[in-house]
PDB file of C-alpha atoms in Angstrom:
ATOM      1  CA  LYS O   1      27.871 -36.103  -4.139  1.00  0.00           C
ATOM      2  CA  ARG O   2      25.411 -33.618  -5.368  1.00  0.00           C
ATOM      3  CA  THR O   3      26.111 -30.287  -6.883  1.00  0.00           C
ATOM      4  CA  ALA O   4      24.899 -26.982  -4.702  1.00  0.00           C
ATOM      5  CA  ALA O   5      21.880 -27.090  -7.268  1.00  0.00           C
ATOM      6  CA  GLN O   6      21.051 -30.661  -6.264  1.00  0.00           C
ATOM      7  CA  ALA O   7      21.513 -30.272  -2.657  1.00  0.00           C
ATOM      8  CA  LYS O   8      18.948 -27.369  -2.955  1.00  0.00           C
ATOM      9  CA  ALA O   9      16.587 -29.402  -4.773  1.00  0.00           C
ATOM     10  CA  ALA O  10      17.047 -32.395  -2.009  1.00  0.00           C
ATOM     11  CA  ARG O  11      16.715 -29.912   0.696  1.00  0.00           C
ATOM     12  CA  ASP O  12      13.634 -28.518  -0.597  1.00  0.00           C
ATOM     13  CA  GLY O  13      11.987 -31.647  -1.379  1.00  0.00           C
ATOM     14  CA  LEU O  14      12.532 -32.950   2.230  1.00  0.00           C
ATOM     15  CA  ALA O  15      11.386 -29.608   3.870  1.00  0.00           C
ATOM     16  CA  ARG O  16       8.384 -29.924   1.668  1.00  0.00           C
ATOM     17  CA  LEU O  17       8.086 -33.401   2.382  1.00  0.00           C
ATOM     18  CA  ILE O  18       8.160 -32.670   6.542  1.00  0.00           C
ATOM     19  CA  TYR O  19       5.492 -29.468   6.246  1.00  0.00           C
ATOM     20  CA  GLY O  20       3.054 -31.838   4.380  1.00  0.00           C
ATOM     21  CA  GLN O  21       2.966 -34.465   6.690  1.00  0.00           C
ATOM     22  CA  LEU O  22       3.259 -32.087   9.689  1.00  0.00           C
ATOM     23  CA  PHE O  23       0.212 -30.206   8.205  1.00  0.00           C
ATOM     24  CA  LYS O  24      -1.602 -33.351   7.278  1.00  0.00           C
ATOM     25  CA  TRP O  25      -1.307 -34.374  11.332  1.00  0.00           C
ATOM     26  CA  LEU O  26      -2.380 -31.279  12.648  1.00  0.00           C
ATOM     27  CA  ILE O  27      -5.301 -30.896  10.507  1.00  0.00           C
ATOM     28  CA  ALA O  28      -6.285 -34.773  11.220  1.00  0.00           C
ATOM     29  CA  GLY O  29      -5.769 -33.760  15.231  1.00  0.00           C
ATOM     30  CA  ILE O  30      -7.803 -31.108  14.976  1.00  0.00           C
ATOM     31  CA  ASN O  31     -10.555 -32.703  13.174  1.00  0.00           C
ATOM     32  CA  LEU O  32     -10.671 -35.576  15.526  1.00  0.00           C
ATOM     33  CA  LYS O  33     -11.276 -33.217  18.734  1.00  0.00           C
ATOM     34  CA  LEU O  34     -13.847 -31.343  16.699  1.00  0.00           C
ATOM     35  CA  SER O  35     -15.864 -34.670  15.474  1.00  0.00           C
ATOM     36  CA  LYS O  36     -15.589 -35.971  19.128  1.00  0.00           C
ATOM     37  CA  GLY O  37     -15.647 -39.601  18.194  1.00  0.00           C
ATOM     38  CA  ALA O  38     -17.996 -38.852  15.117  1.00  0.00           C
ATOM     39  CA  THR O  39     -17.107 -39.434  11.081  1.00  0.00           C
ATOM     40  CA  ALA O  40     -16.277 -36.123   9.179  1.00  0.00           C
ATOM     41  CA  ALA O  41     -19.468 -36.239   7.659  1.00  0.00           C
ATOM     42  CA  GLN O  42     -21.447 -36.538  10.651  1.00  0.00           C
ATOM     43  CA  GLY O  43     -19.398 -34.220  12.988  1.00  0.00           C
ATOM     44  CA  GLN O  44     -17.592 -30.537  12.520  1.00  0.00           C
ATOM     45  CA  PHE O  45     -14.278 -30.060  10.511  1.00  0.00           C
ATOM     46  CA  PHE O  46     -11.603 -27.851  10.256  1.00  0.00           C
ATOM     47  CA  GLY O  47     -10.629 -27.693   6.517  1.00  0.00           C
ATOM     48  CA  VAL O  48      -8.372 -24.981   5.514  1.00  0.00           C
ATOM     49  CA  LEU O  49      -7.726 -22.652   1.888  1.00  0.00           C
ATOM     50  CA  ASP O  50      -4.845 -21.381   1.308  1.00  0.00           C
ATOM     51  CA  ILE O  51      -4.719 -19.388  -1.940  1.00  0.00           C
ATOM     52  CA  ALA O  52      -2.268 -16.420  -2.460  1.00  0.00           C
ATOM     53  CA  GLY O  53      -4.125 -14.988  -5.037  1.00  0.00           C
ATOM     54  CA  PHE O  54      -3.383 -14.480  -8.809  1.00  0.00           C
ATOM     55  CA  GLU O  55       0.319 -12.860  -8.995  1.00  0.00           C
ATOM     56  CA  SER O  56       3.091 -12.005 -11.398  1.00  0.00           C
ATOM     57  CA  PHE O  57       6.768 -11.557 -10.861  1.00  0.00           C
ATOM     58  CA  GLU O  58       9.976 -10.242 -12.715  1.00  0.00           C
ATOM     59  CA  HIS O  59      10.731 -14.156 -12.159  1.00  0.00           C
ATOM     60  CA  ASN O  60       7.593 -16.810 -12.320  1.00  0.00           C
ATOM     61  CA  SER O  61       8.744 -20.281 -11.634  1.00  0.00           C
ATOM     62  CA  LEU O  62       6.466 -23.699 -11.661  1.00  0.00           C
ATOM     63  CA  GLU O  63       5.001 -23.043  -8.042  1.00  0.00           C
ATOM     64  CA  GLN O  64       4.025 -19.734  -9.399  1.00  0.00           C
ATOM     65  CA  LEU O  65       2.213 -21.740 -12.197  1.00  0.00           C
ATOM     66  CA  PHE O  66       0.616 -23.737  -9.589  1.00  0.00           C
ATOM     67  CA  ILE O  67      -0.554 -20.693  -7.405  1.00  0.00           C
ATOM     68  CA  ASN O  68      -2.135 -19.076 -10.593  1.00  0.00           C
ATOM     69  CA  LEU O  69      -3.441 -22.321 -11.930  1.00  0.00           C
ATOM     70  CA  SER O  70      -5.438 -22.622  -8.355  1.00  0.00           C
ATOM     71  CA  ASN O  71      -6.877 -18.966  -9.201  1.00  0.00           C
ATOM     72  CA  GLU O  72      -7.751 -20.437 -12.765  1.00  0.00           C
ATOM     73  CA  HIS O  73      -9.892 -23.173 -11.210  1.00  0.00           C
ATOM     74  CA  LEU O  74     -11.547 -20.590  -8.709  1.00  0.00           C
ATOM     75  CA  GLN O  75     -12.393 -18.487 -11.652  1.00  0.00           C
ATOM     76  CA  LEU O  76     -13.777 -21.091 -13.497  1.00  0.00           C
ATOM     77  CA  HIS O  77     -16.024 -22.438 -10.231  1.00  0.00           C
ATOM     78  CA  PHE O  78     -16.930 -19.312 -10.004  1.00  0.00           C
ATOM     79  CA  ASN O  79     -18.429 -18.632 -13.279  1.00  0.00           C
ATOM     80  CA  ASN O  80     -19.917 -22.081 -13.713  1.00  0.00           C
ATOM     81  CA  HIS O  81     -21.848 -21.548 -10.485  1.00  0.00           C
ATOM     82  CA  VAL O  82     -22.569 -17.242 -10.137  1.00  0.00           C
ATOM     83  CA  PHE O  83     -23.250 -16.946 -13.698  1.00  0.00           C
ATOM     84  CA  THR O  84     -23.686 -20.764 -16.075  1.00  0.00           C
ATOM     85  CA  MET O  85     -25.881 -22.348 -13.146  1.00  0.00           C
ATOM     86  CA  GLU O  86     -27.565 -19.070 -12.003  1.00  0.00           C
ATOM     87  CA  LEU O  87     -28.831 -17.823 -15.475  1.00  0.00           C
ATOM     88  CA  GLU O  88     -30.213 -21.843 -15.904  1.00  0.00           C
ATOM     89  CA  ASP O  89     -32.177 -21.570 -12.952  1.00  0.00           C
ATOM     90  CA  TYR O  90     -33.590 -18.042 -13.978  1.00  0.00           C
ATOM     91  CA  LYS O  91     -34.615 -19.746 -17.518  1.00  0.00           C
ATOM     92  CA  ALA O  92     -36.060 -22.696 -15.966  1.00  0.00           C
ATOM     93  CA  ASP O  93     -38.352 -20.615 -13.476  1.00  0.00           C
ATOM     94  CA  GLY O  94     -39.464 -18.381 -16.431  1.00  0.00           C
ATOM     95  CA  ILE O  95     -37.599 -15.388 -15.584  1.00  0.00           C
ATOM     96  CA  GLU O  96     -36.271 -13.144 -18.253  1.00  0.00           C
ATOM     97  CA  VAL O  97     -32.710 -12.263 -18.011  1.00  0.00           C
ATOM     98  CA  ALA O  98     -30.624  -9.842 -20.271  1.00  0.00           C
ATOM     99  CA  ASN O  99     -28.157 -11.835 -22.169  1.00  0.00           C
ATOM    100  CA  ILE O 100     -25.241 -11.579 -19.636  1.00  0.00           C
ATOM    101  CA  THR O 101     -21.671 -12.319 -21.060  1.00  0.00           C
ATOM    102  CA  PHE O 102     -18.359 -12.947 -19.312  1.00  0.00           C
ATOM    103  CA  PRO O 103     -14.988 -13.681 -19.625  1.00  0.00           C
ATOM    104  CA  ASP O 104     -14.404 -17.529 -19.867  1.00  0.00           C
ATOM    105  CA  ASN O 105     -11.337 -19.160 -18.782  1.00  0.00           C
ATOM    106  CA  SER O 106     -11.675 -22.708 -19.177  1.00  0.00           C
ATOM    107  CA  ASP O 107      -9.583 -22.649 -22.362  1.00  0.00           C
ATOM    108  CA  VAL O 108      -6.565 -21.371 -19.606  1.00  0.00           C
ATOM    109  CA  VAL O 109      -7.598 -24.245 -17.590  1.00  0.00           C
ATOM    110  CA  GLU O 110      -7.682 -26.688 -20.150  1.00  0.00           C
ATOM    111  CA  LEU O 111      -4.208 -25.452 -21.935  1.00  0.00           C
ATOM    112  CA  LEU O 112      -2.696 -26.344 -18.467  1.00  0.00           C
ATOM    113  CA  ASP O 113      -4.079 -28.793 -16.566  1.00  0.00           C
ATOM    114  CA  SER O 114      -6.169 -31.480 -18.733  1.00  0.00           C
ATOM    115  CA  LYS O 115      -5.394 -34.389 -20.902  1.00  0.00           C
ATOM    116  CA  GLY O 116      -2.334 -33.384 -22.951  1.00  0.00           C
ATOM    117  CA  ALA O 117      -1.660 -30.107 -21.037  1.00  0.00           C
ATOM    118  CA  VAL O 118       1.263 -28.328 -19.766  1.00  0.00           C
ATOM    119  CA  LEU O 119       1.378 -30.376 -16.650  1.00  0.00           C
ATOM    120  CA  GLN O 120       0.676 -33.630 -17.838  1.00  0.00           C
ATOM    121  CA  ILE O 121       3.679 -33.073 -20.465  1.00  0.00           C
ATOM    122  CA  LEU O 122       5.526 -31.404 -17.688  1.00  0.00           C
ATOM    123  CA  ASP O 123       4.724 -35.091 -15.623  1.00  0.00           C
ATOM    124  CA  GLU O 124       5.486 -37.266 -18.771  1.00  0.00           C
ATOM    125  CA  GLU O 125       8.820 -35.487 -18.983  1.00  0.00           C
ATOM    126  CA  VAL O 126      10.057 -36.271 -15.888  1.00  0.00           C
ATOM    127  CA  SER O 127       9.933 -40.202 -16.762  1.00  0.00           C
ATOM    128  CA  MET O 128      12.116 -39.464 -20.296  1.00  0.00           C
ATOM    129  CA  PRO O 129      16.053 -40.628 -19.492  1.00  0.00           C
ATOM    130  CA  LYS O 130      17.408 -37.686 -21.461  1.00  0.00           C
ATOM    131  CA  ALA O 131      14.430 -35.109 -20.719  1.00  0.00           C
ATOM    132  CA  THR O 132      15.528 -31.745 -20.320  1.00  0.00           C
ATOM    133  CA  ASP O 133      13.707 -28.202 -19.087  1.00  0.00           C
ATOM    134  CA  GLN O 134      14.338 -27.505 -23.279  1.00  0.00           C
ATOM    135  CA  THR O 135      12.880 -30.838 -24.597  1.00  0.00           C
ATOM    136  CA  PHE O 136       9.532 -30.233 -21.983  1.00  0.00           C
ATOM    137  CA  LEU O 137       9.261 -26.397 -23.452  1.00  0.00           C
ATOM    138  CA  SER O 138       9.956 -27.791 -26.803  1.00  0.00           C
ATOM    139  CA  LYS O 139       6.723 -30.176 -26.544  1.00  0.00           C
ATOM    140  CA  VAL O 140       4.703 -27.384 -25.056  1.00  0.00           C
ATOM    141  CA  PHE O 141       5.098 -25.355 -27.975  1.00  0.00           C
ATOM    142  CA  LYS O 142       4.829 -28.223 -30.684  1.00  0.00           C
ATOM    143  CA  ALA O 143       1.531 -29.573 -28.397  1.00  0.00           C
ATOM    144  CA  HIS O 144      -0.101 -26.284 -28.263  1.00  0.00           C
ATOM    145  CA  GLU O 145       1.323 -23.907 -31.124  1.00  0.00           C
ATOM    146  CA  GLY O 146      -1.557 -21.435 -31.905  1.00  0.00           C
ATOM    147  CA  HIS O 147      -3.142 -21.798 -28.548  1.00  0.00           C
ATOM    148  CA  CYS O 148      -4.103 -18.229 -27.787  1.00  0.00           C
ATOM    149  CA  ARG O 149      -3.748 -18.297 -24.823  1.00  0.00           C
ATOM    150  CA  LEU O 150      -0.121 -19.717 -25.096  1.00  0.00           C
ATOM    151  CA  VAL O 151       2.604 -17.225 -25.290  1.00  0.00           C
ATOM    152  CA  VAL O 152       5.850 -18.142 -27.275  1.00  0.00           C
ATOM    153  CA  PRO O 153       8.947 -15.598 -26.853  1.00  0.00           C
ATOM    154  CA  LYS O 154       9.720 -13.916 -29.855  1.00  0.00           C
ATOM    155  CA  PHE O 155      13.703 -15.052 -29.140  1.00  0.00           C
ATOM    156  CA  SER O 156      14.098 -18.710 -29.788  1.00  0.00           C
ATOM    157  CA  GLY O 157      16.589 -20.365 -26.909  1.00  0.00           C
ATOM    158  CA  THR O 158      15.095 -18.807 -23.560  1.00  0.00           C
ATOM    159  CA  LEU O 159      13.468 -21.347 -21.449  1.00  0.00           C
ATOM    160  CA  LYS O 160      10.146 -19.409 -20.917  1.00  0.00           C
ATOM    161  CA  PHE O 161       6.828 -19.463 -22.213  1.00  0.00           C
ATOM    162  CA  GLY O 162       3.840 -17.203 -21.540  1.00  0.00           C
ATOM    163  CA  VAL O 163       0.184 -17.438 -20.402  1.00  0.00           C
ATOM    164  CA  ARG O 164      -2.580 -15.076 -20.873  1.00  0.00           C
ATOM    165  CA  HIS O 165      -4.616 -15.558 -17.749  1.00  0.00           C
ATOM    166  CA  PHE O 166      -7.980 -14.551 -16.887  1.00  0.00           C
ATOM    167  CA  ALA O 167      -6.037 -12.169 -14.929  1.00  0.00           C
ATOM    168  CA  GLY O 168      -3.581 -10.939 -17.095  1.00  0.00           C
ATOM    169  CA  GLU O 169      -0.306 -12.094 -18.670  1.00  0.00           C
ATOM    170  CA  VAL O 170       2.300 -13.974 -16.774  1.00  0.00           C
ATOM    171  CA  THR O 171       5.787 -15.172 -18.404  1.00  0.00           C
ATOM    172  CA  TYR O 172       7.419 -18.442 -16.501  1.00  0.00           C
ATOM    173  CA  SER O 173      10.909 -19.550 -16.287  1.00  0.00           C
ATOM    174  CA  CYS O 174      11.189 -23.053 -17.003  1.00  0.00           C
ATOM    175  CA  GLU O 175      14.577 -22.890 -15.458  1.00  0.00           C
ATOM    176  CA  GLY O 176      14.541 -26.260 -13.040  1.00  0.00           C
ATOM    177  CA  PHE O 177      10.800 -27.423 -13.945  1.00  0.00           C
ATOM    178  CA  LEU O 178      11.866 -30.876 -14.420  1.00  0.00           C
ATOM    179  CA  GLU O 179      13.851 -31.283 -11.019  1.00  0.00           C
ATOM    180  CA  LYS O 180      10.806 -29.459  -9.400  1.00  0.00           C
ATOM    181  CA  ASN O 181       8.272 -31.233 -10.209  1.00  0.00           C
ATOM    182  CA  VAL O 182       9.821 -34.728  -9.413  1.00  0.00           C
ATOM    183  CA  ASP O 183       9.637 -33.210  -5.895  1.00  0.00           C
ATOM    184  CA  LYS O 184      11.548 -36.386  -4.622  1.00  0.00           C
ATOM    185  CA  PRO O 185      13.776 -36.191  -1.223  1.00  0.00           C
ATOM    186  CA  PRO O 186      16.774 -37.645  -0.881  1.00  0.00           C
ATOM    187  CA  ASP O 187      17.121 -41.642  -0.342  1.00  0.00           C
ATOM    188  CA  GLU O 188      18.664 -40.714   2.798  1.00  0.00           C
ATOM    189  CA  ALA O 189      15.708 -38.530   4.553  1.00  0.00           C
ATOM    190  CA  VAL O 190      14.102 -41.860   5.647  1.00  0.00           C
ATOM    191  CA  GLY O 191      17.479 -42.519   7.540  1.00  0.00           C
ATOM    192  CA  MET O 192      17.530 -38.841   9.026  1.00  0.00           C
ATOM    193  CA  LEU O 193      13.905 -38.831  10.293  1.00  0.00           C
TER     194      LEU O 193
END
């Protein structure tokens, strides 16, 4: 038997699994038609980039963290290609350019998505037998104490942390982070399908 929260998480995991597989099947079918038998490198292909954009709500959870992290990666890519690489090309061509500065968000990406980062800690915590959202959060605070982009709540005991993103500060509620990160459909899913 499952609790209502466990049943909801199982339902959501199964829905994500079905949606993901259906999406992959649909894109593969479209690309097969577009390529007319050629490989993807030789023929045309269809790709989809679905980014919701940077957002901050009254309640932000793991899904919102992923959306905002995607935007951080896009901003970092943009910074590297439009600013850094272009300025290097100008220098190589002997073109003098005024000292151009731009905000660097690589430290946000490192905080969230690198070795020892928030998401790696979350992945590791999921495999720990007695892990909770609180133990995850404690490990994040310990590992990244003093990081200029991490916002620690003024009052301890709350399951929240903040990130000073490129586009603004967001507070995330960690309630359910571990369960959402497992994203495992119920064992009965294979039989149902």
